Tab-separated table of C-alpha atoms in Angstrom:
chain	number	residue	atom	x	y	z
A	1	MET	CA	-11.735	11.837	4.063
A	2	GLU	CA	-12.640	10.448	7.477
A	3	PRO	CA	-15.589	8.055	7.908
A	4	TYR	CA	-18.641	9.748	9.487
A	5	ASP	CA	-19.682	6.351	10.786
A	6	HIS	CA	-18.059	2.906	11.182
A	7	GLY	CA	-18.327	-0.346	13.047
A	8	MET	CA	-17.990	-4.103	13.185
A	9	LEU	CA	-20.901	-6.248	11.948
A	10	ASP	CA	-21.297	-9.761	13.304
A	11	VAL	CA	-22.171	-11.813	10.241
A	12	GLY	CA	-22.109	-15.266	11.988
A	13	ASP	CA	-19.702	-18.230	11.722
A	14	GLY	CA	-17.441	-16.295	14.250
A	15	ASN	CA	-16.867	-13.502	11.693
A	16	GLN	CA	-17.157	-9.845	12.004
A	17	ILE	CA	-16.678	-7.552	9.071
A	18	TYR	CA	-15.429	-3.929	9.368
A	19	TRP	CA	-17.485	-1.248	7.659
A	20	GLU	CA	-17.350	2.428	7.304
A	21	THR	CA	-19.347	5.167	5.585
A	22	VAL	CA	-17.957	8.318	3.983
A	23	GLY	CA	-19.270	11.150	1.896
A	24	ASP	CA	-22.714	12.666	2.004
A	25	PRO	CA	-24.935	10.870	4.743
A	26	GLY	CA	-27.933	11.957	2.521
A	27	GLY	CA	-26.369	11.090	-0.745
A	28	LYS	CA	-26.937	8.263	-3.273
A	29	PRO	CA	-25.912	5.038	-1.646
A	30	ALA	CA	-22.985	3.119	-3.226
A	31	VAL	CA	-21.010	0.196	-2.025
A	32	PHE	CA	-17.341	-0.197	-2.862
A	33	LEU	CA	-16.223	-3.920	-3.514
A	34	HIS	CA	-12.553	-4.381	-3.310
A	35	GLY	CA	-10.454	-6.749	-5.351
A	36	GLY	CA	-8.368	-9.741	-4.403
A	37	PRO	CA	-10.262	-11.480	-3.169
A	38	GLY	CA	-8.694	-10.409	0.105
A	39	GLY	CA	-7.174	-7.309	-1.244
A	40	PRO	CA	-7.114	-3.867	0.465
A	41	ALA	CA	-9.993	-1.435	0.016
A	42	LYS	CA	-7.867	1.232	-1.229
A	43	GLY	CA	-8.978	3.809	-3.764
A	44	ALA	CA	-12.545	3.621	-2.456
A	45	ARG	CA	-12.574	7.271	-1.304
A	46	LYS	CA	-11.334	8.525	-4.715
A	47	SER	CA	-13.631	6.348	-6.761
A	48	LEU	CA	-16.896	8.188	-6.171
A	49	ASP	CA	-17.945	11.870	-5.681
A	50	ALA	CA	-18.082	12.150	-1.910
A	51	ALA	CA	-20.254	15.310	-2.337
A	52	LYS	CA	-23.024	13.273	-3.926
A	53	PHE	CA	-22.625	9.723	-2.711
A	54	ARG	CA	-23.123	7.883	0.516
A	55	ILE	CA	-20.068	5.564	0.092
A	56	VAL	CA	-20.170	2.265	1.930
A	57	ILE	CA	-16.761	0.519	2.314
A	58	PHE	CA	-16.363	-2.899	3.899
A	59	HIS	CA	-13.499	-5.321	4.291
A	60	GLN	CA	-14.483	-8.768	3.014
A	61	ARG	CA	-14.219	-11.789	5.325
A	62	GLY	CA	-10.673	-12.652	6.495
A	63	CYS	CA	-8.911	-9.407	5.363
A	64	GLY	CA	-8.317	-5.747	6.347
A	65	GLN	CA	-9.868	-5.046	9.818
A	66	SER	CA	-12.437	-7.886	9.596
A	67	THR	CA	-11.918	-10.654	11.953
A	68	PRO	CA	-10.716	-13.368	12.216
A	69	HIS	CA	-7.749	-12.380	9.922
A	70	ALA	CA	-6.810	-15.045	7.342
A	71	SER	CA	-3.173	-14.702	8.232
A	72	ASP	CA	-4.085	-16.652	11.342
A	73	PRO	CA	-3.923	-20.314	10.376
A	74	ALA	CA	-6.766	-20.971	12.816
A	75	ALA	CA	-9.176	-18.849	10.728
A	76	ASP	CA	-11.765	-21.227	9.247
A	77	MET	CA	-11.699	-20.745	5.423
A	78	GLY	CA	-14.648	-23.045	5.019
A	79	VAL	CA	-16.955	-20.196	5.980
A	80	ASN	CA	-15.391	-17.827	3.504
A	81	THR	CA	-17.071	-18.235	0.146
A	82	THR	CA	-18.826	-16.038	-2.495
A	83	GLU	CA	-22.199	-17.060	-0.936
A	84	HIS	CA	-21.010	-15.801	2.479
A	85	LEU	CA	-19.876	-12.514	0.987
A	86	ILE	CA	-23.218	-12.069	-0.805
A	87	ALA	CA	-25.021	-12.687	2.536
A	88	ASP	CA	-22.670	-10.283	4.249
A	89	MET	CA	-23.519	-7.556	1.827
A	90	GLU	CA	-27.197	-8.088	2.334
A	91	GLN	CA	-26.850	-8.042	6.144
A	92	LEU	CA	-24.771	-4.919	5.892
A	93	ARG	CA	-27.281	-3.217	3.506
A	94	GLU	CA	-30.148	-3.965	5.952
A	95	HIS	CA	-27.990	-2.810	8.930
A	96	LEU	CA	-27.504	0.614	7.267
A	97	GLY	CA	-31.071	0.945	6.210
A	98	ILE	CA	-30.354	1.130	2.515
A	99	GLU	CA	-33.016	-0.010	0.051
A	100	LYS	CA	-30.968	0.096	-3.148
A	101	TRP	CA	-27.316	0.882	-3.770
A	102	LEU	CA	-24.879	1.405	-6.758
A	103	LEU	CA	-22.243	-1.333	-6.928
A	104	TYR	CA	-18.752	-0.191	-7.675
A	105	GLY	CA	-16.256	-3.117	-8.116
A	106	GLY	CA	-12.828	-3.627	-9.474
A	107	SER	CA	-11.111	-6.824	-10.555
A	108	TRP	CA	-12.459	-9.652	-8.136
A	109	GLY	CA	-14.961	-6.996	-6.960
A	110	THR	CA	-16.609	-7.245	-10.469
A	111	THR	CA	-17.124	-10.848	-9.850
A	112	LEU	CA	-18.791	-10.309	-6.527
A	113	ALA	CA	-20.849	-7.425	-7.998
A	114	VAL	CA	-22.272	-9.472	-10.728
A	115	ALA	CA	-22.914	-12.513	-8.406
A	116	TYR	CA	-24.677	-10.296	-5.960
A	117	ALA	CA	-26.747	-8.548	-8.637
A	118	GLN	CA	-27.882	-11.813	-10.048
A	119	ARG	CA	-29.055	-12.906	-6.722
A	120	HIS	CA	-30.585	-9.529	-5.553
A	121	PRO	CA	-31.302	-7.486	-8.824
A	122	GLY	CA	-33.914	-5.506	-6.913
A	123	ARG	CA	-31.349	-4.080	-4.524
A	124	VAL	CA	-29.160	-2.678	-7.256
A	125	SER	CA	-29.571	0.884	-8.826
A	126	GLU	CA	-26.572	0.778	-11.192
A	127	MET	CA	-23.180	-0.960	-11.510
A	128	ILE	CA	-19.737	0.438	-12.288
A	129	LEU	CA	-17.354	-2.449	-13.073
A	130	ILE	CA	-13.552	-1.854	-13.403
A	131	ALA	CA	-11.130	-4.533	-14.983
A	132	VAL	CA	-13.828	-6.960	-15.451
A	133	THR	CA	-13.495	-10.633	-14.499
A	134	LEU	CA	-16.216	-13.270	-13.928
A	135	SER	CA	-13.710	-15.800	-12.333
A	136	SER	CA	-14.631	-18.471	-14.814
A	137	GLN	CA	-12.532	-21.532	-15.139
A	138	ARG	CA	-11.267	-20.368	-18.560
A	139	GLU	CA	-10.084	-17.098	-17.059
A	140	LEU	CA	-8.427	-18.773	-14.112
A	141	ASP	CA	-6.690	-21.208	-16.432
A	142	TRP	CA	-5.338	-18.260	-18.262
A	143	LEU	CA	-3.980	-16.419	-15.350
A	144	TYR	CA	-2.449	-19.437	-13.724
A	145	LYS	CA	-1.087	-21.187	-16.716
A	146	GLY	CA	-2.035	-19.765	-20.165
A	147	VAL	CA	-0.353	-16.432	-19.761
A	148	SER	CA	2.907	-18.259	-18.914
A	149	ARG	CA	3.604	-18.437	-22.712
A	150	PHE	CA	4.677	-14.760	-22.232
A	151	PHE	CA	6.705	-15.299	-19.082
A	152	PRO	CA	8.098	-18.893	-19.250
A	153	GLU	CA	10.967	-18.412	-16.828
A	154	ALA	CA	8.754	-16.809	-14.264
A	155	TRP	CA	6.250	-19.547	-14.652
A	156	ALA	CA	9.020	-22.201	-14.194
A	157	ARG	CA	9.840	-20.719	-10.844
A	158	PHE	CA	6.153	-20.210	-9.785
A	159	SER	CA	5.313	-23.829	-10.782
A	160	ALA	CA	8.464	-25.342	-9.185
A	161	HIS	CA	7.633	-23.818	-5.796
A	162	ALA	CA	4.455	-25.878	-5.933
A	163	GLY	CA	6.421	-29.049	-6.950
A	164	GLY	CA	5.259	-28.860	-10.449
A	165	ALA	CA	1.801	-29.738	-9.496
A	166	PRO	CA	-0.723	-30.172	-12.313
A	167	ASP	CA	-3.198	-27.855	-10.416
A	168	VAL	CA	-0.861	-25.158	-9.280
A	169	VAL	CA	-3.494	-22.995	-7.685
A	170	ARG	CA	-4.729	-25.889	-5.444
A	171	ALA	CA	-1.120	-26.711	-4.632
A	172	TYR	CA	-0.600	-23.082	-3.366
A	173	ALA	CA	-3.846	-23.229	-1.474
A	174	GLU	CA	-2.438	-26.285	0.373
A	175	LEU	CA	0.814	-24.478	1.134
A	176	MET	CA	-1.107	-21.564	2.554
A	177	GLU	CA	-2.801	-23.849	5.039
A	178	SER	CA	0.559	-24.991	6.400
A	179	PRO	CA	0.950	-24.449	10.259
A	180	ASP	CA	4.448	-23.298	9.592
A	181	ARG	CA	4.447	-19.463	9.092
A	182	GLY	CA	7.759	-19.790	7.044
A	183	VAL	CA	6.062	-22.103	4.520
A	184	ARG	CA	3.109	-19.653	4.198
A	185	GLU	CA	5.407	-16.674	3.829
A	186	GLN	CA	7.524	-18.152	1.072
A	187	ALA	CA	4.464	-19.379	-0.863
A	188	ALA	CA	2.864	-15.868	-0.504
A	189	LEU	CA	6.083	-14.337	-1.783
A	190	GLU	CA	6.221	-16.541	-4.838
A	191	TRP	CA	2.420	-15.998	-5.626
A	192	CYS	CA	2.966	-12.332	-5.533
A	193	ARG	CA	6.046	-12.480	-7.603
A	194	TRP	CA	4.069	-14.289	-10.328
A	195	GLU	CA	1.105	-12.002	-10.249
A	196	ASP	CA	3.438	-8.923	-10.334
A	197	THR	CA	5.134	-10.481	-13.352
A	198	VAL	CA	1.881	-10.795	-15.241
A	199	LEU	CA	1.334	-7.007	-14.827
A	200	SER	CA	4.931	-6.117	-15.445
A	201	LEU	CA	4.433	-5.014	-19.027
A	202	GLU	CA	2.067	-2.340	-18.174
A	203	ASN	CA	3.094	1.349	-18.646
A	204	PHE	CA	1.068	2.635	-15.704
A	205	GLY	CA	0.684	1.844	-12.055
A	206	LYS	CA	2.648	-0.248	-9.715
A	207	PRO	CA	1.976	-3.687	-8.209
A	208	ASP	CA	-0.052	-3.863	-5.125
A	209	VAL	CA	2.416	-6.020	-3.196
A	210	PHE	CA	6.166	-6.498	-3.593
A	211	ALA	CA	7.994	-9.783	-3.574
A	212	ASP	CA	10.523	-8.787	-0.873
A	213	ARG	CA	8.184	-8.938	2.136
A	214	ALA	CA	5.334	-11.056	3.471
A	215	SER	CA	3.263	-9.137	6.018
A	216	ASP	CA	0.103	-10.522	7.621
A	217	GLU	CA	-1.788	-8.626	5.009
A	218	VAL	CA	-0.007	-10.261	2.124
A	219	ILE	CA	-0.339	-13.745	3.738
A	220	ALA	CA	-3.988	-13.208	4.182
A	221	LEU	CA	-4.437	-11.945	0.553
A	222	VAL	CA	-2.682	-15.045	-0.908
A	223	ARG	CA	-4.419	-17.484	1.274
A	224	ILE	CA	-7.866	-16.062	0.441
A	225	ILE	CA	-7.081	-15.758	-3.294
A	226	ALA	CA	-5.723	-19.427	-3.529
A	227	HIS	CA	-8.724	-20.630	-1.422
A	228	TYR	CA	-11.216	-18.980	-3.792
A	229	TYR	CA	-9.594	-19.762	-7.071
A	230	SER	CA	-8.834	-23.375	-6.185
A	231	HIS	CA	-12.694	-23.611	-5.921
A	232	GLY	CA	-13.473	-21.713	-9.122
A	233	GLY	CA	-14.209	-18.499	-7.300
A	234	PHE	CA	-17.196	-20.283	-5.639
A	235	VAL	CA	-19.347	-19.052	-8.588
A	236	ASP	CA	-21.310	-20.719	-11.362
A	237	ASP	CA	-21.294	-19.507	-14.954
A	238	LEU	CA	-22.013	-15.875	-14.318
A	239	LEU	CA	-22.016	-15.064	-17.972
A	240	SER	CA	-24.851	-17.394	-18.664
A	241	GLY	CA	-26.807	-15.669	-15.904
A	242	ALA	CA	-26.389	-12.236	-17.514
A	243	GLY	CA	-30.094	-12.167	-18.326
A	244	LYS	CA	-30.898	-11.668	-14.625
A	245	LEU	CA	-29.233	-8.208	-14.925
A	246	ALA	CA	-31.769	-6.919	-17.376
A	247	GLY	CA	-32.880	-3.444	-16.363
A	248	ILE	CA	-29.721	-2.567	-14.269
A	249	PRO	CA	-27.754	0.157	-16.073
A	250	ALA	CA	-23.984	-0.439	-15.925
A	251	ALA	CA	-20.743	0.982	-17.093
A	252	LEU	CA	-17.856	-1.513	-17.790
A	253	ILE	CA	-14.339	-0.121	-18.026
A	254	HIS	CA	-11.594	-2.335	-19.104
A	255	GLY	CA	-7.947	-1.937	-20.270
A	256	ARG	CA	-7.247	-3.563	-23.671
A	257	ARG	CA	-3.768	-4.330	-22.517
A	258	ASP	CA	-4.892	-6.140	-19.362
A	259	MET	CA	-2.767	-9.360	-19.333
A	260	SER	CA	-4.357	-10.733	-16.126
A	261	CYS	CA	-7.968	-10.400	-17.273
A	262	PRO	CA	-8.236	-10.378	-21.034
A	263	ALA	CA	-10.739	-8.022	-22.520
A	264	ASP	CA	-12.913	-10.738	-24.160
A	265	THR	CA	-14.751	-11.368	-20.878
A	266	ALA	CA	-15.773	-7.791	-20.556
A	267	TYR	CA	-16.818	-7.748	-24.197
A	268	ALA	CA	-18.909	-10.963	-23.846
A	269	LEU	CA	-20.628	-9.633	-20.673
A	270	ALA	CA	-21.591	-6.354	-22.512
A	271	GLN	CA	-22.955	-8.344	-25.427
A	272	ALA	CA	-25.123	-10.482	-23.116
A	273	TRP	CA	-26.303	-7.492	-21.005
A	274	PRO	CA	-27.977	-4.788	-23.198
A	275	ASP	CA	-28.008	-2.269	-20.284
A	276	ALA	CA	-24.262	-2.381	-19.944
A	277	GLU	CA	-21.969	0.032	-21.843
A	278	LEU	CA	-18.430	-1.172	-22.354
A	279	THR	CA	-15.513	1.218	-22.628
A	280	LEU	CA	-12.256	-0.344	-23.753
A	281	VAL	CA	-9.218	1.885	-22.979
A	282	ASP	CA	-6.469	1.230	-25.523
A	283	ASP	CA	-3.473	2.382	-23.449
A	284	SER	CA	-4.539	0.686	-20.143
A	285	GLY	CA	-3.698	-2.566	-18.569
A	286	HIS	CA	-5.131	-3.925	-15.205
A	287	LYS	CA	-3.658	-1.077	-13.249
A	288	GLY	CA	-5.263	1.710	-15.318
A	289	SER	CA	-4.001	4.918	-16.998
A	290	PRO	CA	-4.959	8.477	-17.072
A	291	ALA	CA	-7.468	7.724	-19.890
A	292	PHE	CA	-8.869	4.807	-17.781
A	293	GLY	CA	-9.354	7.280	-14.938
A	294	GLU	CA	-11.226	9.699	-17.196
A	295	ALA	CA	-13.557	6.827	-18.329
A	296	ILE	CA	-14.280	6.014	-14.689
A	297	GLY	CA	-15.023	9.603	-13.962
A	298	ALA	CA	-17.397	9.796	-16.822
A	299	ALA	CA	-19.250	6.701	-15.510
A	300	VAL	CA	-19.490	8.222	-12.051
A	301	ARG	CA	-20.893	11.389	-13.516
A	302	ARG	CA	-23.369	9.454	-15.475
A	303	PHE	CA	-24.806	7.852	-12.453
A	304	SER	CA	-24.518	10.729	-9.998
A	305	PRO	CA	-27.736	12.118	-8.601
């Protein structure tokens, strides 16, 4: 499915974000928010019905085809925060002449979707959130320490590479700022090895990145993730702000076996947001399953025009 339109949007601070639109130009507007942060925007074309939706895909600052690329140590991460991404979304929405759009986000994309919707509720028609996380400190503490109780040997390796620092995420963020590419490559590989390990017990799906290579894309991914999560995702307590989402219909789809993003966050968000309907898929982890895909399809049909 080739884009019928695409371009680079100057969002300031020396940044340009890549965007494209696919599907029906006259269809219901929907924006795809990729994970990571800094992850690839893959799966966007399969997520929504191209015959019914005008699907907007953009690469968040520092990754994909957006510039400057975070694999370049000269790229200024000080102008890459959640506030910047929210502003980028608004500028892109206005650039495309869209009044309201459906937000479709997965993993980190759910954090960005909730943060955007709390800031601009009048611009959101519905939300489909997959593998829900709000990037709270509690969740980050779990992913980068608590879950080590299940993988003690892998944690020992991950922590040792950061010199056993008490704040392992910040330590990796500092490594990813090294002018030495070799240092950045090795830190990126160790980070990916840890995240792959956390998902290694799942029955479906494969890791996004493999721990035997460190391309520019992987270096950018890890640099952006470590930057964001060493600053608490650059978000406040999004759960306490759930009241701002009142009136926005939403479908939350989450795998009960998700070791990286435990299901209690999705459950708490659904409890605090009466317009949200939570589907917990018993056989799925973070990477999904056939039943998980069916739940997403049902949500898409529910919100289709």
